[in-house]
CSV table of C-alpha atoms and ligand atoms in Angstrom, one decimal:
chain,number,residue,atom,x,y,z
A,60,UNK,CA,9.8,-17.8,11.4
A,61,UNK,CA,8.6,-18.3,7.8
A,62,UNK,CA,6.3,-17.7,6.1
A,63,UNK,CA,4.8,-14.3,6.9
A,64,UNK,CA,2.6,-11.6,5.3
A,65,UNK,CA,2.1,-8.1,6.6
A,66,UNK,CA,-0.3,-5.6,5.1
A,67,UNK,CA,-1.3,-1.9,5.7
A,68,UNK,CA,-4.4,0.1,4.9
A,69,UNK,CA,-2.9,3.5,4.8
A,70,UNK,CA,-1.4,6.0,7.3
A,71,UNK,CA,-3.4,8.9,8.7
A,72,UNK,CA,-6.2,9.4,11.1
A,73,UNK,CA,-9.1,7.1,10.4
A,74,UNK,CA,-12.4,8.4,11.5
A,75,UNK,CA,-14.2,6.3,14.1
A,76,UNK,CA,-17.0,5.3,11.8
A,77,UNK,CA,-14.5,3.9,9.3
A,78,UNK,CA,-12.0,2.3,11.7
A,79,UNK,CA,-13.9,-1.0,12.0
A,80,UNK,CA,-14.1,-1.5,8.2
A,81,UNK,CA,-10.5,-0.6,7.8
A,82,UNK,CA,-9.4,-3.1,10.5
A,83,UNK,CA,-11.6,-5.9,9.2
A,84,UNK,CA,-10.3,-5.1,5.7
A,85,UNK,CA,-6.6,-5.5,6.6
A,86,UNK,CA,-7.3,-8.6,8.6
A,87,UNK,CA,-9.1,-10.3,5.7
A,88,UNK,CA,-6.3,-9.3,3.4
A,89,UNK,CA,-3.6,-10.8,5.7
A,90,UNK,CA,-5.7,-14.0,6.0
A,91,UNK,CA,-6.0,-14.3,2.2
A,92,UNK,CA,-2.2,-13.7,1.8
A,93,UNK,CA,-1.4,-16.2,4.5
A,94,UNK,CA,-3.7,-18.9,3.0
A,95,UNK,CA,-1.6,-18.7,-0.2
A,96,UNK,CA,1.7,-18.9,1.8
A,97,UNK,CA,0.4,-21.8,3.9
A,98,UNK,CA,-0.6,-23.7,0.8
A,99,UNK,CA,3.0,-23.4,-0.5
A,100,UNK,CA,2.3,-20.4,-2.7
A,101,UNK,CA,4.8,-17.6,-3.5
A,102,UNK,CA,5.3,-14.4,-1.7
A,103,UNK,CA,4.4,-12.6,-4.9
A,104,UNK,CA,1.1,-14.3,-5.2
A,105,UNK,CA,0.4,-13.6,-1.5
A,106,UNK,CA,1.0,-9.8,-1.7
A,107,UNK,CA,-0.9,-9.4,-5.0
A,108,UNK,CA,-3.9,-11.3,-3.7
A,109,UNK,CA,-3.9,-9.3,-0.4
A,110,UNK,CA,-3.6,-6.0,-2.1
A,111,UNK,CA,-6.2,-6.9,-4.8
A,112,UNK,CA,-8.7,-7.7,-2.0
A,113,UNK,CA,-8.1,-4.3,-0.4
A,114,UNK,CA,-8.5,-2.7,-3.9
A,115,UNK,CA,-11.9,-4.3,-4.1
A,116,UNK,CA,-12.8,-3.0,-0.7
A,117,UNK,CA,-14.3,0.6,-0.8
A,118,UNK,CA,-12.9,1.3,2.7
A,119,UNK,CA,-9.5,2.0,1.1
A,120,UNK,CA,-8.0,4.5,-1.2
A,121,UNK,CA,-7.1,2.1,-3.9
A,122,UNK,CA,-9.2,0.5,-6.7
A,123,UNK,CA,-12.8,1.0,-5.7
A,124,UNK,CA,-12.8,3.8,-3.1
A,125,UNK,CA,-9.8,5.7,-4.7
A,126,UNK,CA,-9.7,9.4,-4.0
A,127,UNK,CA,-10.6,11.7,-6.9
A,128,UNK,CA,-8.3,14.0,-8.8
A,129,UNK,CA,-9.1,17.7,-9.2
A,130,UNK,CA,-11.5,16.9,-12.1
A,131,UNK,CA,-13.4,14.3,-10.0
A,132,UNK,CA,-11.8,11.3,-11.8
A,133,UNK,CA,-9.9,8.2,-10.6
A,134,UNK,CA,-6.3,7.8,-11.6
A,135,UNK,CA,-4.4,5.0,-9.8
A,136,UNK,CA,-0.8,4.0,-9.2
A,137,UNK,CA,0.6,0.5,-8.2
A,138,UNK,CA,3.8,-1.4,-7.9
A,139,UNK,CA,5.0,-5.0,-7.3
A,140,UNK,CA,8.6,-6.1,-6.7
A,141,UNK,CA,10.1,-9.5,-6.1
A,142,UNK,CA,13.3,-9.9,-4.2
A,143,UNK,CA,14.9,-12.9,-5.9
A,144,UNK,CA,15.8,-11.1,-9.2
A,145,UNK,CA,14.9,-7.5,-8.2
A,146,UNK,CA,12.2,-7.6,-11.0
A,147,UNK,CA,9.5,-5.0,-10.6
A,148,UNK,CA,6.4,-3.8,-12.4
A,149,UNK,CA,4.3,-0.7,-12.0
A,150,UNK,CA,1.5,1.3,-13.5
A,151,UNK,CA,0.8,5.0,-13.0
A,152,UNK,CA,-2.2,7.3,-13.7
A,153,UNK,CA,-4.1,4.3,-14.9
A,154,UNK,CA,-7.9,4.5,-15.3
A,155,UNK,CA,-10.9,2.2,-15.5
A,156,UNK,CA,-9.1,-0.8,-14.0
A,157,UNK,CA,-10.5,-2.6,-11.0
A,158,UNK,CA,-7.1,-4.0,-9.8
A,159,UNK,CA,-4.1,-2.0,-10.8
A,160,UNK,CA,-1.8,-4.3,-8.7
A,161,UNK,CA,-2.6,-7.2,-11.1
A,162,UNK,CA,-1.7,-4.9,-14.1
A,163,UNK,CA,1.5,-4.0,-12.4
A,164,UNK,CA,2.4,-7.6,-12.0
A,165,UNK,CA,1.7,-8.2,-15.7
A,166,UNK,CA,4.1,-5.3,-16.5
A,167,UNK,CA,6.7,-7.2,-14.5
A,168,UNK,CA,5.9,-10.6,-16.0
A,169,UNK,CA,5.1,-9.8,-19.6
A,170,UNK,CA,7.1,-6.7,-20.6
A,171,UNK,CA,10.7,-5.6,-20.6
A,172,UNK,CA,9.7,-2.4,-18.8
A,173,UNK,CA,9.4,-1.4,-15.2
A,174,UNK,CA,6.5,1.1,-15.4
A,175,UNK,CA,3.7,1.9,-17.9
A,176,UNK,CA,1.7,5.1,-17.5
A,177,UNK,CA,-1.8,6.5,-18.4
A,178,UNK,CA,-3.1,5.6,-21.9
A,179,UNK,CA,-0.1,3.2,-22.5
A,180,UNK,CA,-1.0,1.3,-19.4
A,181,UNK,CA,-4.6,1.1,-20.4
A,182,UNK,CA,-3.6,-0.1,-23.9
A,183,UNK,CA,-1.5,-2.8,-22.3
A,184,UNK,CA,-4.4,-3.8,-20.1
A,185,UNK,CA,-6.6,-4.3,-23.1
A,186,UNK,CA,-3.9,-6.4,-24.9
A,187,UNK,CA,-3.7,-8.6,-21.8
A,188,UNK,CA,-7.4,-9.0,-21.8
A,189,UNK,CA,-8.1,-7.1,-18.6
A,190,UNK,CA,-11.6,-5.8,-18.7
A,191,UNK,CA,-12.1,-2.0,-18.4
A,192,UNK,CA,-14.6,-1.0,-15.8
A,193,UNK,CA,-16.7,2.2,-15.8
A,194,UNK,CA,-15.0,4.9,-13.7
A,195,UNK,CA,-18.3,5.3,-11.8
A,196,UNK,CA,-17.8,1.7,-10.4
A,197,UNK,CA,-14.6,2.9,-8.7
A,198,UNK,CA,-16.1,6.0,-7.1
A,199,UNK,CA,-17.9,5.9,-3.8
A,200,UNK,CA,-20.2,8.5,-2.2
A,201,UNK,CA,-17.5,9.2,0.4
A,202,UNK,CA,-14.8,9.9,-2.2
A,203,UNK,CA,-17.1,12.2,-4.1
A,204,UNK,CA,-18.1,14.0,-0.9
A,205,UNK,CA,-14.5,14.6,0.0
A,206,UNK,CA,-13.6,15.8,-3.5
A,207,UNK,CA,-16.4,18.4,-3.4
A,208,UNK,CA,-15.3,19.5,0.1
A,209,UNK,CA,-11.8,20.0,-1.1
A,210,UNK,CA,-12.7,22.2,-4.0
A,211,UNK,CA,-13.6,24.9,-1.5
A,212,UNK,CA,-11.2,27.9,-1.6
A,213,UNK,CA,-9.9,27.4,1.9
A,214,UNK,CA,-9.5,23.6,1.7
A,215,UNK,CA,-6.2,21.8,2.4
A,216,UNK,CA,-6.4,18.5,0.6
A,217,UNK,CA,-3.0,17.2,1.9
A,218,UNK,CA,-4.0,17.8,5.5
A,219,UNK,CA,-7.4,16.4,4.8
A,220,UNK,CA,-6.0,13.2,3.3
A,221,UNK,CA,-3.5,12.7,6.1
A,222,UNK,CA,-6.8,12.8,8.1
A,223,UNK,CA,-8.5,9.9,6.3
A,224,UNK,CA,-6.1,8.2,3.9
A,225,UNK,CA,-6.1,4.5,2.9
A,226,UNK,CA,-3.5,3.5,0.5
A,227,UNK,CA,-2.9,-0.3,0.7
A,228,UNK,CA,0.3,-2.4,0.6
A,229,UNK,CA,1.8,-5.7,1.6
A,230,UNK,CA,5.1,-7.5,2.1
A,231,UNK,CA,5.7,-11.2,2.4
A,232,UNK,CA,8.3,-13.9,2.8
A,233,UNK,CA,7.4,-17.4,1.5
A,234,UNK,CA,8.6,-20.8,2.7
A,235,UNK,CA,11.4,-20.7,0.1
A,236,UNK,CA,12.7,-17.4,1.5
A,237,UNK,CA,11.6,-15.4,-1.4
A,238,UNK,CA,10.4,-11.8,-0.5
A,239,UNK,CA,7.9,-9.6,-2.3
A,240,UNK,CA,6.1,-6.3,-1.9
A,241,UNK,CA,3.0,-4.7,-3.5
A,242,UNK,CA,1.5,-1.2,-3.0
A,243,UNK,CA,-1.6,0.4,-4.6
A,244,UNK,CA,-3.2,3.8,-4.3
A,245,UNK,CA,-5.7,6.3,-5.8
A,246,UNK,CA,-3.0,8.9,-4.8
A,247,UNK,CA,-3.6,12.2,-3.1
A,248,UNK,CA,-7.0,13.8,-2.8
A,249,UNK,CA,-7.7,16.5,-5.5
A,250,UNK,CA,-4.3,15.9,-7.1
A,251,UNK,CA,-3.6,17.5,-10.5
A,252,UNK,CA,-4.5,15.4,-13.5
A,253,UNK,CA,-1.5,13.2,-14.4
A,254,UNK,CA,0.1,13.5,-11.0
A,255,UNK,CA,2.2,10.4,-10.2
A,256,UNK,CA,3.1,9.8,-6.6
A,257,UNK,CA,5.6,7.6,-4.8
A,258,UNK,CA,3.7,4.4,-5.0
A,259,UNK,CA,4.8,3.2,-8.5
A,260,UNK,CA,8.4,4.6,-8.0
A,261,UNK,CA,10.7,1.8,-7.1
A,262,UNK,CA,12.5,2.5,-3.8
A,263,UNK,CA,9.8,4.9,-2.7
A,264,UNK,CA,6.4,3.1,-2.7
A,265,UNK,CA,8.1,-0.2,-2.2
A,266,UNK,CA,11.2,-2.3,-2.6
A,267,UNK,CA,12.0,-6.0,-2.1
A,268,UNK,CA,15.4,-7.7,-2.0
A,269,UNK,CA,15.9,-11.3,-0.8
A,270,UNK,CA,19.2,-10.3,0.7
A,271,UNK,CA,17.8,-7.5,2.9
A,272,UNK,CA,14.0,-7.5,3.2
A,273,UNK,CA,11.0,-5.6,1.8
A,274,UNK,CA,9.0,-2.5,2.6
A,275,UNK,CA,5.7,-1.0,1.4
A,276,UNK,CA,5.0,2.6,2.3
A,277,UNK,CA,2.1,5.0,2.8
A,278,UNK,CA,2.0,8.8,3.4
A,279,UNK,CA,2.4,12.0,1.3
A,280,UNK,CA,4.0,10.8,-1.9
A,281,UNK,CA,5.9,13.9,-2.6
A,282,UNK,CA,7.6,13.6,0.8
A,283,UNK,CA,8.2,9.8,0.5
A,284,UNK,CA,10.0,10.4,-2.8
A,285,UNK,CA,12.3,13.0,-1.4
A,286,UNK,CA,13.7,10.5,1.1
A,287,UNK,CA,13.1,7.3,-1.0
A,288,UNK,CA,11.6,5.9,2.1
A,289,UNK,CA,11.4,2.1,1.2
A,290,UNK,CA,15.1,1.9,0.2
A,291,UNK,CA,16.2,4.2,3.0
A,292,UNK,CA,14.7,1.7,5.5
A,293,UNK,CA,16.4,-1.2,3.8
A,294,UNK,CA,19.7,0.7,3.9
A,295,UNK,CA,19.4,0.8,7.7
A,296,UNK,CA,18.7,-2.9,7.7
A,297,UNK,CA,21.8,-3.5,5.6
A,298,UNK,CA,23.7,-1.6,8.4
A,299,UNK,CA,22.5,-4.1,10.9
A,300,UNK,CA,19.2,-2.5,12.2
A,301,UNK,CA,16.2,-4.7,12.8
A,302,UNK,CA,13.1,-4.3,10.7
A,303,UNK,CA,11.4,-2.3,13.5
A,304,UNK,CA,14.4,-0.1,14.2
A,305,UNK,CA,15.1,0.6,10.5
A,306,UNK,CA,11.4,1.5,9.9
A,307,UNK,CA,11.4,3.9,12.8
A,308,UNK,CA,14.7,5.5,11.6
A,309,UNK,CA,13.3,6.0,8.1
A,310,UNK,CA,10.1,7.5,9.4
A,311,UNK,CA,11.9,9.8,11.8
A,312,UNK,CA,14.2,11.0,9.1
A,313,UNK,CA,11.2,11.8,6.9
A,314,UNK,CA,9.6,13.7,9.7
A,315,UNK,CA,12.7,15.7,10.7
A,316,UNK,CA,14.0,16.3,7.1
A,317,UNK,CA,10.8,17.1,5.2
A,318,UNK,CA,8.3,17.4,8.0
A,319,UNK,CA,6.0,14.6,6.8
A,320,UNK,CA,4.3,11.7,8.5
A,321,UNK,CA,3.7,8.2,7.1
A,322,UNK,CA,3.7,4.5,7.7
A,323,UNK,CA,5.3,1.3,6.5
A,324,UNK,CA,5.2,-2.5,6.7
A,325,UNK,CA,8.6,-4.2,6.7
A,326,UNK,CA,10.0,-7.8,6.7
A,327,UNK,CA,13.5,-9.2,6.7
A,328,UNK,CA,14.7,-12.5,5.1
A,329,UNK,CA,14.2,-14.5,8.3
A,330,UNK,CA,10.6,-13.4,8.6
A,331,UNK,CA,11.0,-10.8,11.3
A,332,UNK,CA,8.5,-8.1,10.6
A,333,UNK,CA,7.3,-4.6,11.6
A,334,UNK,CA,4.3,-2.4,11.1
A,335,UNK,CA,5.3,1.2,12.1
A,336,UNK,CA,3.9,4.7,11.6
A,337,UNK,CA,4.5,8.3,12.6
A,338,UNK,CA,1.0,9.3,11.6
A,339,UNK,CA,-1.8,9.1,14.3
A,340,UNK,CA,-3.0,5.8,12.9
A,341,UNK,CA,-2.4,3.1,10.4
A,342,UNK,CA,-4.5,0.0,10.0
A,343,UNK,CA,-2.2,-3.0,9.7
A,344,UNK,CA,-2.4,-6.8,10.0
A,345,UNK,CA,0.2,-9.6,9.9
A,346,UNK,CA,-0.1,-13.4,9.7
A,347,UNK,CA,2.6,-15.8,10.8
A,348,UNK,CA,2.7,-19.2,12.6
A,349,UNK,CA,-1.1,-19.4,12.3
A,350,UNK,CA,-1.5,-16.2,14.4
A,351,UNK,CA,-3.2,-13.1,13.1
A,352,UNK,CA,-1.8,-9.8,14.5
A,353,UNK,CA,-3.4,-6.4,14.0
A,354,UNK,CA,-3.6,-2.9,15.2
A,355,UNK,CA,-4.7,0.6,14.3
A,356,UNK,CA,-3.5,3.1,16.9
A,357,UNK,CA,0.0,3.7,18.2
A,358,UNK,CA,1.0,0.8,20.6
A,359,UNK,CA,-1.9,-1.4,19.7
A,360,UNK,CA,-1.2,-5.0,19.0
A,361,UNK,CA,-3.9,-7.6,19.1
A,362,UNK,CA,-3.5,-11.3,18.4
A,363,UNK,CA,-5.8,-14.2,17.7
A,364,UNK,CA,-5.6,-17.6,16.0
A,365,UNK,CA,-5.7,-17.2,12.2
A,366,UNK,CA,-8.6,-19.7,12.1
A,367,UNK,CA,-10.7,-17.8,14.7
A,368,UNK,CA,-14.0,-16.6,13.2
A,369,UNK,CA,-13.7,-12.9,12.3
V,170,LIG,N1,1.5,7.6,-1.0
V,170,LIG,C1,0.3,7.8,-1.6
V,170,LIG,C2,0.5,8.9,-2.7
V,170,LIG,O1,1.1,9.9,-2.4
V,170,LIG,C3,-0.8,8.2,-0.7
V,170,LIG,C4,-0.9,7.5,0.6
V,170,LIG,O2,-0.1,6.7,0.9
V,170,LIG,O3,-1.9,7.7,1.2
V,170,LIG,O4,0.0,8.8,-3.8
């Protein structure tokens, strides 16, 4: 079954004109992650590269393409976790960084902390030699248009985001059986300055444990945190549920308990995987045994050879 990588490009309702870009973005990310695994690389390298590629892709709400906060600025959150030692690293409310997921990994690798926030995270980035980029380079016309629209008095940014969201994440198991997850986001549309969502919170935006599996989540962060969605799904797997059953149980609980929709990608230590969502859509892709799997709408599951031209 091993190795495997599964990625998502955010839960919600992706408008028709953006669906194609979202699908090709997740497929490229899964291919990139799988190339690393196929070459004998680690699951951590695979999830970081897959997520960094989607951060660079303006089709997603992460890195370039992030949604804007109430002031029209970009503040991003990201997490990585590796299942062998349960080490994790995260950044929250970080600015002017092209790839927050790489910074989260450096927090894990180079500090004794699990999360750095705001100016402290930026200071650490400077110390690590990560170049700062102008905020303008992370802002797209689309994100500015949606920010403006949601400043109107009768706007409902949460509803609007669940209409067009695009947080990114990945989970992977490598040939040695090591498991990892990574998630990255610009957060919620028109959020307050300094708002931190579920993504950098261990057990909510992601979790990885070699003994159980890994999950990366997407949806309304305030709801995901209430049910600690990633860890809840792994709890169900500890109780003997499959990756798919556990994902559905976690999402159903979030819907019934806090009335909120979302999506997840999940793997278990044997390489069984799931991409599940309660929202209308979630772009996802998985790569395993030289086959690329992908889908966007409920019930959709396309496959092709990983080496097929895109
Ligand atoms: N979970 C992210 C947040 O609340 C948003 C998303 O997944 O779309 O920051």
